[in-house]
Amino acid sequence: MPQDALLDQHDGLGLAELIRRGEVAAAEVLEAAIARIEARDPAVNAVVHRFYEEARAELAEDGWDGPFAGLPFLLKDLYTFRRGRPCGNGSRWCADYRAPFDDPMVARWRAAGLVVVGKSATSEFGLNVSTETAQHGATRNPWNLDYSSGGSSGGAGAAVAAGMVPLAHASDGGGSIRIPASCCGLFGLKPSRGRNVTNDAWAGMTAFHAVTRSVRDSAALLDATCGPPAYHPYSLPKPERPFLDAVGSDPGRLRIAWHQQTPDDVPVHPDCTAALQKAVALAAELGHTVVEAAPDIDYAALRQAMTVIVGANMADALGPGNPLWPEGASEQDLEIVTWRFVERGNGIAAKDYLRAQQVVRSVGERLAAFLGAHDIILSPTMAQPPPRLGTIDTLHDDFDGFIHAVQPYVAFTQMFNMSGQPAASLPLHWSDAGLPIGVQIAAAVGAEARLFALAAQFEAACPWFGRRPPG
């Protein structure tokens, strides 16, 4: 079998097993990934920094171990630091920035055996649900190059879907793991708050993990990385059993509440409804109790709170005095919408920020109460299919228009960032136009094992691994 074909035939754990058995060398897998990036990235524009020589040198060192020993991996180019390597955050302003230290999660991924071969594209400072920037241009969906791969982890989604690497780092502050997973036909889990180390971005709403082609890769990676340091403000202990053990286990007869309730001005596309109904029927066939019910969420308050929290965090990150960029950014340095977030943030009063945090707590309380009566919330991942490139424009001076434009893509995802509960997008459906349409499952804080068990049931009943983008 040509080494290039290995990337199509196996998920990450499968490739790692071949390496352990000596059936293929890790260096061969790395070279196959590099060849794939060079051959396929020009079409999709997913990889913004390449670390080929560094990866080769690191792989030549002794002592590689872990469940993914020797596998190539992409870091997202957003607030994820490797000493001496670029971290541009999708921005012209940070194009020449080099990280002064190593991110704790990078150390954990490396300890899992992953070899960093490059960094993937992101929207500027993670603000857009489509990865289109003034610095790097548009990242295209491998399933149809006229469409978005999602955001802000659009480069990760496009690279894994295009077969460049078996899995890639992604982060999620409002849907940025699940949205690219939905757009690109992948599995994407946002872990519980405190499950992995984070930089506490966006008032603790951001989570780090990955997009993968299989459920088991996601579970094994979370096993390898979970557990924040003792000083972290959000802390969940490691589970008593590995998450990987949940894959293929019987979750029991789950109480699944499904809904497609959105803010009043956000319609749900028929393709997304079809994906949801397919998942509902499949859950019933698998023996679960399925009812239509929706949590009581004040979407207007949620939207306003997110705008306040993100604005305040952007003003802090990009204003003078930040330890990473002490000089601060100017309007000319940034995309227009990014600067408008900074401006809004500079005008936010302390009481408004506190009230926004109260909304965060309220959403968490409402979802926790709802999940006291139901084991799983099932919904579309997005209210609309992947958008055409250019649909959501951060270079146009219309802040309110931008906020309105992103709502169809975050209507089902944002609440779980506020609540801190785990949620995952599953690629169970493809539209007649050939675009992936994801469905989302969510559970109580700390219940990732339940999500992995149910996701694996869906994966076995409706396999997606063999589906490949054209070309």
Coordinates of C-alpha atoms in Angstrom, one line a residue:
M1 CA 0.0 0.0 0.0
P2 CA 1.4 3.5 -0.9
Q3 CA 2.3 5.4 2.3
D4 CA 0.0 8.2 1.2
A5 CA -2.9 5.8 1.3
L6 CA -2.3 5.1 5.0
L7 CA -3.8 8.4 5.9
D8 CA -7.1 7.4 4.2
Q9 CA -7.3 3.9 5.5
H10 CA -6.7 4.5 9.3
D11 CA -7.6 6.8 12.0
G12 CA -5.0 8.1 14.4
L13 CA -5.1 5.1 16.8
G14 CA -4.9 2.8 13.8
L15 CA -1.9 4.5 12.4
A16 CA -0.2 4.5 15.8
E17 CA -0.8 0.8 16.1
L18 CA 0.9 0.2 12.8
I19 CA 3.9 2.2 14.0
R20 CA 4.1 0.3 17.2
R21 CA 3.9 -3.1 15.4
G22 CA 6.7 -1.9 13.1
E23 CA 4.5 -2.3 10.0
V24 CA 5.3 1.3 9.0
A25 CA 7.8 3.8 10.3
A26 CA 6.7 7.0 12.0
A27 CA 9.0 8.9 9.6
E28 CA 7.1 7.5 6.7
V29 CA 3.8 8.7 8.1
L30 CA 5.3 12.1 8.7
E31 CA 6.5 12.3 5.1
A32 CA 3.1 11.1 3.9
A33 CA 1.5 14.0 5.8
I34 CA 3.9 16.5 4.5
A35 CA 3.3 15.3 1.0
R36 CA -0.4 15.6 1.5
I37 CA -0.1 19.1 2.9
E38 CA 1.9 20.2 -0.1
A39 CA -0.4 18.6 -2.6
R40 CA -3.8 19.5 -1.1
D41 CA -3.3 22.6 0.9
P42 CA -3.1 25.0 -2.1
A43 CA -6.7 24.2 -2.8
V44 CA -8.1 24.6 0.7
N45 CA -5.6 27.0 2.4
A46 CA -5.7 25.3 5.8
V47 CA -2.0 25.3 7.0
V48 CA -0.5 28.7 7.7
H49 CA 2.8 27.7 9.2
R50 CA 4.9 24.7 8.3
F51 CA 7.4 23.1 10.7
Y52 CA 8.7 20.3 8.6
E53 CA 12.4 20.3 9.5
E54 CA 11.6 20.8 13.2
A55 CA 9.2 17.8 13.0
R56 CA 11.7 15.6 11.3
A57 CA 14.4 16.5 13.9
E58 CA 12.0 15.9 16.8
L59 CA 10.8 12.6 15.4
A60 CA 14.4 11.5 15.1
E61 CA 14.9 11.9 18.9
D62 CA 14.4 8.8 21.1
G63 CA 11.7 8.3 23.6
W64 CA 8.5 9.0 21.7
D65 CA 5.7 7.3 23.5
G66 CA 1.9 7.7 24.2
P67 CA -1.2 6.5 22.4
F68 CA -0.4 8.6 19.3
A69 CA 3.3 8.1 19.2
G70 CA 4.9 9.4 16.0
L71 CA 1.7 10.9 14.5
P72 CA 1.7 14.3 12.7
F73 CA -0.5 17.0 14.3
L74 CA -1.5 20.6 13.6
L75 CA -1.8 23.2 16.3
K76 CA -4.4 25.9 15.8
D77 CA -2.8 29.3 15.2
L78 CA -4.7 31.0 18.0
Y79 CA -3.3 31.6 21.5
T80 CA -1.4 28.3 21.4
F81 CA 2.2 28.9 22.0
R82 CA 5.3 26.8 21.2
R83 CA 8.5 28.6 22.2
G84 CA 10.1 30.3 19.3
R85 CA 7.4 29.4 16.8
P86 CA 5.0 31.8 15.2
C87 CA 1.5 32.5 16.7
G88 CA -0.2 34.9 14.4
N89 CA -3.8 34.5 15.6
G90 CA -5.1 35.0 12.1
S91 CA -4.0 38.6 12.2
R92 CA -1.7 40.9 10.2
W93 CA -0.9 42.6 13.4
C94 CA 0.7 39.4 14.9
A95 CA 2.2 38.1 11.7
D96 CA 5.8 38.3 13.1
Y97 CA 5.0 37.3 16.7
R98 CA 7.1 34.4 18.1
A99 CA 5.9 32.7 21.3
P100 CA 8.2 33.2 24.3
F101 CA 7.1 30.1 26.1
D102 CA 5.5 26.7 25.7
D103 CA 1.7 26.3 26.2
P104 CA 0.9 23.6 28.8
M105 CA -1.4 21.8 26.4
V106 CA 1.3 21.6 23.8
A107 CA 3.4 19.7 26.3
R108 CA 0.5 17.3 26.9
W109 CA -0.1 16.7 23.2
R110 CA 3.6 16.0 22.7
A111 CA 3.5 13.7 25.7
A112 CA 0.7 11.8 23.9
G113 CA 3.2 11.2 21.1
L114 CA 2.0 13.8 18.6
V115 CA 4.5 15.5 16.4
V116 CA 3.7 19.2 15.5
V117 CA 4.1 19.5 11.8
G118 CA 2.5 23.0 11.4
K119 CA -0.2 25.4 12.5
S120 CA -3.7 25.6 11.1
A121 CA -5.7 28.7 10.0
T122 CA -8.1 30.5 12.2
S123 CA -10.3 33.6 11.9
E124 CA -8.7 36.7 13.3
F125 CA -8.6 36.2 17.1
G126 CA -11.2 33.5 16.8
L127 CA -14.1 35.9 16.3
N128 CA -15.6 34.6 13.0
V129 CA -17.5 31.4 12.5
S130 CA -15.9 31.3 9.0
T131 CA -12.1 31.2 8.5
E132 CA -11.6 34.1 6.2
T133 CA -8.9 36.7 7.1
A134 CA -7.1 39.7 5.6
Q135 CA -3.8 38.0 6.6
H136 CA -4.3 34.5 5.1
G137 CA -7.4 34.7 2.9
A138 CA -10.2 32.1 2.9
T139 CA -9.9 28.6 4.1
R140 CA -12.1 26.4 1.8
N141 CA -14.3 23.4 2.6
P142 CA -12.8 20.3 1.0
W143 CA -16.3 19.1 0.2
N144 CA -17.0 22.1 -2.0
L145 CA -14.3 24.8 -2.4
D146 CA -16.9 27.6 -2.7
Y147 CA -18.0 27.0 0.9
S148 CA -16.6 27.7 4.3
S149 CA -14.9 25.1 6.5
G150 CA -16.3 26.9 9.5
G151 CA -14.5 28.7 12.2
S152 CA -12.7 29.6 14.1
S153 CA -10.9 26.2 13.8
G154 CA -11.6 26.2 10.1
G155 CA -8.0 25.2 9.2
A156 CA -8.1 22.2 11.5
G157 CA -11.4 21.0 10.1
A158 CA -10.3 21.5 6.5
A159 CA -6.9 19.8 7.1
V160 CA -8.4 16.7 8.7
A161 CA -11.2 16.4 6.2
A162 CA -8.7 16.7 3.3
G163 CA -6.7 13.9 4.8
M164 CA -3.6 15.9 5.6
V165 CA -3.4 14.7 9.2
P166 CA -5.6 12.2 11.2
L167 CA -6.5 14.7 13.9
A168 CA -5.8 18.4 14.7
H169 CA -6.0 20.8 17.6
A170 CA -9.1 23.0 17.8
S171 CA -10.5 25.3 20.4
D172 CA -14.1 26.4 21.2
G173 CA -15.3 29.6 22.8
G174 CA -18.8 29.7 21.2
G175 CA -18.8 26.6 18.9
S176 CA -15.4 26.7 17.2
I177 CA -14.7 23.0 17.5
R178 CA -18.3 21.9 16.7
I179 CA -18.9 24.3 13.8
P180 CA -15.9 23.2 11.7
A181 CA -16.7 19.5 12.6
S182 CA -20.2 20.0 11.2
C183 CA -19.0 21.9 8.1
C184 CA -16.3 19.3 7.3
G185 CA -17.9 16.0 8.2
L186 CA -15.8 15.3 11.3
F187 CA -16.3 14.4 15.0
G188 CA -15.7 17.4 17.2
L189 CA -16.1 17.4 21.0
K190 CA -16.0 20.5 23.2
P191 CA -15.0 19.1 26.7
S192 CA -16.5 20.2 30.0
R193 CA -15.1 23.4 31.5
G194 CA -12.0 22.4 33.5
R195 CA -11.5 19.1 31.7
N196 CA -8.4 20.3 29.8
V197 CA -6.0 23.2 30.6
T198 CA -7.1 26.4 29.0
N199 CA -5.9 30.0 29.1
D200 CA -9.1 31.1 30.7
A201 CA -10.1 33.0 27.6
W202 CA -13.6 34.6 27.4
A203 CA -14.3 34.2 31.1
G204 CA -13.7 30.5 31.1
M205 CA -16.0 29.7 28.1
T206 CA -13.1 28.5 25.9
A207 CA -12.2 24.8 25.8
F208 CA -9.2 23.1 24.0
H209 CA -9.4 19.7 22.3
A210 CA -9.5 18.5 18.7
V211 CA -11.4 17.6 15.5
T212 CA -11.0 13.9 14.6
R213 CA -12.2 11.4 12.0
S214 CA -13.3 8.8 14.6
V215 CA -14.9 8.9 18.1
R216 CA -12.2 6.8 19.6
D217 CA -9.4 9.2 18.6
S218 CA -11.2 12.0 20.4
A219 CA -11.7 9.8 23.5
A220 CA -8.1 8.6 23.6
L221 CA -6.7 12.1 23.1
L222 CA -8.9 13.5 26.0
D223 CA -7.6 10.6 28.2
A224 CA -4.0 11.7 27.4
T225 CA -4.5 15.4 28.0
C226 CA -7.3 15.9 30.6
G227 CA -6.7 17.2 34.1
P228 CA -5.9 20.8 34.8
P229 CA -3.1 21.8 37.1
A230 CA -4.1 22.3 40.8
Y231 CA -3.9 26.1 40.6
H232 CA -6.4 26.3 37.7
P233 CA -9.7 28.1 38.7
Y234 CA -11.8 25.3 37.0
S235 CA -10.9 21.8 37.9
L236 CA -12.3 18.4 37.0
P237 CA -10.5 15.3 38.2
K238 CA -9.4 12.6 35.8
P239 CA -12.2 10.1 35.3
E240 CA -12.0 6.8 37.2
R241 CA -12.2 4.9 33.9
P242 CA -10.6 6.0 30.6
F243 CA -12.9 7.7 28.2
L244 CA -11.7 5.2 25.6
D245 CA -13.4 2.5 27.5
A246 CA -16.7 4.3 26.9
V247 CA -16.3 3.8 23.1
G248 CA -18.2 0.7 22.3
S249 CA -19.7 0.3 25.8
D250 CA -23.4 0.2 26.4
P251 CA -24.6 3.6 27.6
G252 CA -27.9 2.1 28.8
R253 CA -31.3 3.4 27.8
L254 CA -30.7 7.1 27.7
R255 CA -33.4 9.8 28.0
I256 CA -32.8 12.0 25.0
A257 CA -34.5 15.4 24.6
W258 CA -34.4 16.7 21.0
H259 CA -35.2 20.1 19.8
Q260 CA -34.6 22.7 17.1
Q261 CA -35.6 25.8 19.1
T262 CA -33.6 28.9 18.2
P263 CA -33.8 32.6 18.7
D264 CA -36.9 34.0 17.0
D265 CA -35.0 35.5 14.0
V266 CA -33.0 32.4 13.2
P267 CA -34.7 29.9 10.9
V268 CA -33.6 26.3 10.8
H269 CA -32.7 25.1 7.3
P270 CA -34.5 22.0 6.0
D271 CA -31.2 20.2 5.6
C272 CA -30.5 20.7 9.3
T273 CA -34.0 19.6 10.2
A274 CA -33.4 16.4 8.1
A275 CA -30.2 15.7 9.9
L276 CA -31.9 16.1 13.3
Q277 CA -34.8 13.8 12.3
K278 CA -32.4 11.2 11.1
A279 CA -30.6 11.3 14.4
V280 CA -33.9 11.2 16.4
A281 CA -35.0 8.1 14.4
L282 CA -31.6 6.4 14.9
A283 CA -31.6 7.1 18.6
A284 CA -35.0 5.5 18.9
E285 CA -33.8 2.4 16.9
L286 CA -30.9 2.1 19.3
G287 CA -33.4 1.7 22.1
H288 CA -33.2 5.1 23.7
T289 CA -36.2 7.1 25.1
V290 CA -36.6 10.1 22.8
V291 CA -38.9 13.1 23.5
E292 CA -39.2 16.5 22.0
A293 CA -38.3 19.1 24.7
A294 CA -36.2 22.2 24.8
P295 CA -34.4 24.0 27.6
D296 CA -35.7 27.4 28.6
I297 CA -33.1 29.8 27.4
D298 CA -33.3 33.6 27.1
Y299 CA -31.5 33.9 23.8
A300 CA -31.6 37.7 23.7
A301 CA -29.8 37.8 27.0
L302 CA -27.4 35.1 25.9
R303 CA -26.5 37.0 22.8
Q304 CA -26.0 40.3 24.7
A305 CA -23.9 38.6 27.4
M306 CA -21.6 37.0 24.8
T307 CA -21.1 40.3 23.0
V308 CA -20.2 42.0 26.4
I309 CA -17.8 39.2 27.5
V310 CA -16.1 38.9 24.1
G311 CA -15.8 42.6 23.7
A312 CA -14.2 43.1 27.2
N313 CA -11.8 40.3 26.6
M314 CA -10.8 41.7 23.2
A315 CA -10.2 45.1 24.7
D316 CA -8.0 43.5 27.3
A317 CA -6.1 41.3 24.9
L318 CA -5.4 44.0 22.3
G319 CA -5.2 47.1 24.4
P320 CA -2.0 48.6 25.8
G321 CA -0.4 46.8 28.7
N322 CA -1.2 43.2 27.8
P323 CA 1.9 41.2 28.7
L324 CA 2.0 39.4 25.3
W325 CA 1.7 42.6 23.2
P326 CA 2.4 45.5 25.6
E327 CA 2.1 48.2 22.9
G328 CA -1.5 47.4 22.0
A329 CA -3.1 47.3 18.6
S330 CA -4.5 50.2 16.5
E331 CA -7.5 50.4 14.2
Q332 CA -5.2 50.1 11.2
D333 CA -3.7 46.8 12.5
L334 CA -7.0 44.8 12.7
E335 CA -10.0 43.7 10.6
I336 CA -12.8 46.2 11.1
V337 CA -15.1 43.9 13.1
T338 CA -12.2 43.0 15.4
W339 CA -11.5 46.6 16.1
R340 CA -15.2 47.3 16.7
F341 CA -15.1 44.5 19.4
V342 CA -12.2 46.3 21.0
E343 CA -14.1 49.6 20.9
R344 CA -17.2 48.0 22.5
G345 CA -15.0 46.4 25.1
N346 CA -13.4 49.7 26.0
G347 CA -16.9 51.1 26.7
I348 CA -18.2 48.3 28.9
A349 CA -18.8 49.2 32.6
A350 CA -17.9 46.8 35.4
K351 CA -21.5 46.4 36.3
D352 CA -22.4 45.4 32.7
Y353 CA -19.6 42.7 32.8
L354 CA -20.9 41.4 36.1
R355 CA -24.4 41.2 34.7
A356 CA -23.2 39.3 31.7
Q357 CA -21.5 36.8 34.0
Q358 CA -24.8 36.5 35.8
V359 CA -26.4 35.5 32.5
V360 CA -23.7 32.9 32.1
R361 CA -24.5 31.4 35.4
S362 CA -28.2 31.5 34.7
V363 CA -27.7 29.6 31.4
G364 CA -25.7 27.0 33.3
E365 CA -28.3 26.6 36.0
R366 CA -31.1 26.2 33.5
L367 CA -29.3 23.6 31.4
A368 CA -28.2 21.8 34.6
A369 CA -31.8 21.6 35.7
F370 CA -33.0 20.4 32.3
L371 CA -30.3 17.7 32.2
G372 CA -31.5 16.6 35.6
A373 CA -34.6 15.2 33.8
H374 CA -32.8 14.2 30.5
D375 CA -29.5 12.5 29.9
I376 CA -28.8 14.0 26.5
I377 CA -29.8 17.1 24.6
L378 CA -29.9 16.5 20.8
S379 CA -30.1 19.3 18.2
P380 CA -28.7 20.4 14.9
T381 CA -25.1 21.6 15.3
M382 CA -25.9 24.7 13.2
A383 CA -29.2 26.1 12.0
Q384 CA -27.9 26.5 8.5
P385 CA -25.6 24.4 6.2
P386 CA -22.0 25.5 5.7
P387 CA -22.1 29.1 4.5
R388 CA -20.7 30.2 1.1
L389 CA -17.4 32.0 1.4
G390 CA -18.0 35.7 1.8
T391 CA -21.3 35.3 3.6
I392 CA -19.9 36.7 6.9
D393 CA -17.6 39.6 6.3
T394 CA -15.3 41.0 9.0
L395 CA -13.9 43.6 6.7
H396 CA -17.2 45.4 6.3
D397 CA -18.0 48.1 8.9
D398 CA -21.3 46.7 10.2
F399 CA -20.8 45.3 13.7
D400 CA -24.5 44.7 14.4
G401 CA -24.8 43.0 10.9
F402 CA -21.9 40.7 11.8
I403 CA -23.5 39.7 15.1
H404 CA -26.8 39.0 13.3
A405 CA -25.0 37.0 10.5
V406 CA -23.2 34.6 12.9
Q407 CA -26.4 33.7 14.8
P408 CA -27.5 30.8 12.5
Y409 CA -24.2 29.1 13.2
V410 CA -23.9 29.6 16.9
A411 CA -27.6 29.3 17.9
F412 CA -27.2 25.8 19.2
T413 CA -23.6 25.9 20.3
Q414 CA -23.0 29.0 22.4
M415 CA -25.2 28.0 25.4
F416 CA -22.9 25.1 26.2
N417 CA -19.8 27.3 26.4
M418 CA -21.7 29.4 28.9
S419 CA -22.8 26.4 30.9
G420 CA -19.5 24.6 30.7
Q421 CA -21.2 21.3 29.7
P422 CA -19.6 19.0 27.1
A423 CA -21.1 18.9 23.6
A424 CA -20.1 17.2 20.4
S425 CA -20.9 17.4 16.7
L426 CA -21.5 14.2 14.8
P427 CA -21.3 13.9 11.0
L428 CA -24.5 11.9 10.5
H429 CA -25.9 13.6 7.4
W430 CA -24.9 15.0 4.0
S431 CA -27.2 17.3 2.0
D432 CA -28.3 16.7 -1.5
A433 CA -25.6 19.3 -2.5
G434 CA -23.0 17.0 -0.9
L435 CA -22.2 19.2 2.1
P436 CA -21.9 17.7 5.6
I437 CA -24.6 18.5 8.1
G438 CA -23.8 17.8 11.8
V439 CA -26.0 17.0 14.8
Q440 CA -25.1 18.0 18.3
I441 CA -25.3 16.0 21.5
A442 CA -24.7 17.5 24.9
A443 CA -24.7 16.2 28.5
A444 CA -24.1 17.3 32.0
V445 CA -20.8 18.7 33.2
G446 CA -18.3 15.9 33.5
A447 CA -20.3 13.4 31.4
E448 CA -18.0 13.1 28.4
A449 CA -18.1 9.3 28.8
R450 CA -21.8 9.3 28.1
L451 CA -21.3 11.4 25.0
F452 CA -18.5 9.1 23.7
A453 CA -20.6 6.0 24.3
L454 CA -23.6 7.4 22.5
A455 CA -21.5 8.9 19.7
A456 CA -19.9 5.5 19.2
Q457 CA -23.3 3.9 18.9
F458 CA -24.2 6.4 16.2
E459 CA -20.9 5.9 14.5
A460 CA -21.4 2.1 14.3
A461 CA -25.0 2.4 13.1
C462 CA -24.2 5.2 10.5
P463 CA -20.5 5.0 9.7
W464 CA -18.9 8.1 8.4
F465 CA -15.2 7.2 8.3
G466 CA -15.2 6.0 4.7
R467 CA -16.7 9.2 3.3
R468 CA -14.2 11.4 1.5
P469 CA -14.4 14.8 -0.1
P470 CA -14.1 14.7 -3.9
G471 CA -10.7 15.1 -5.5

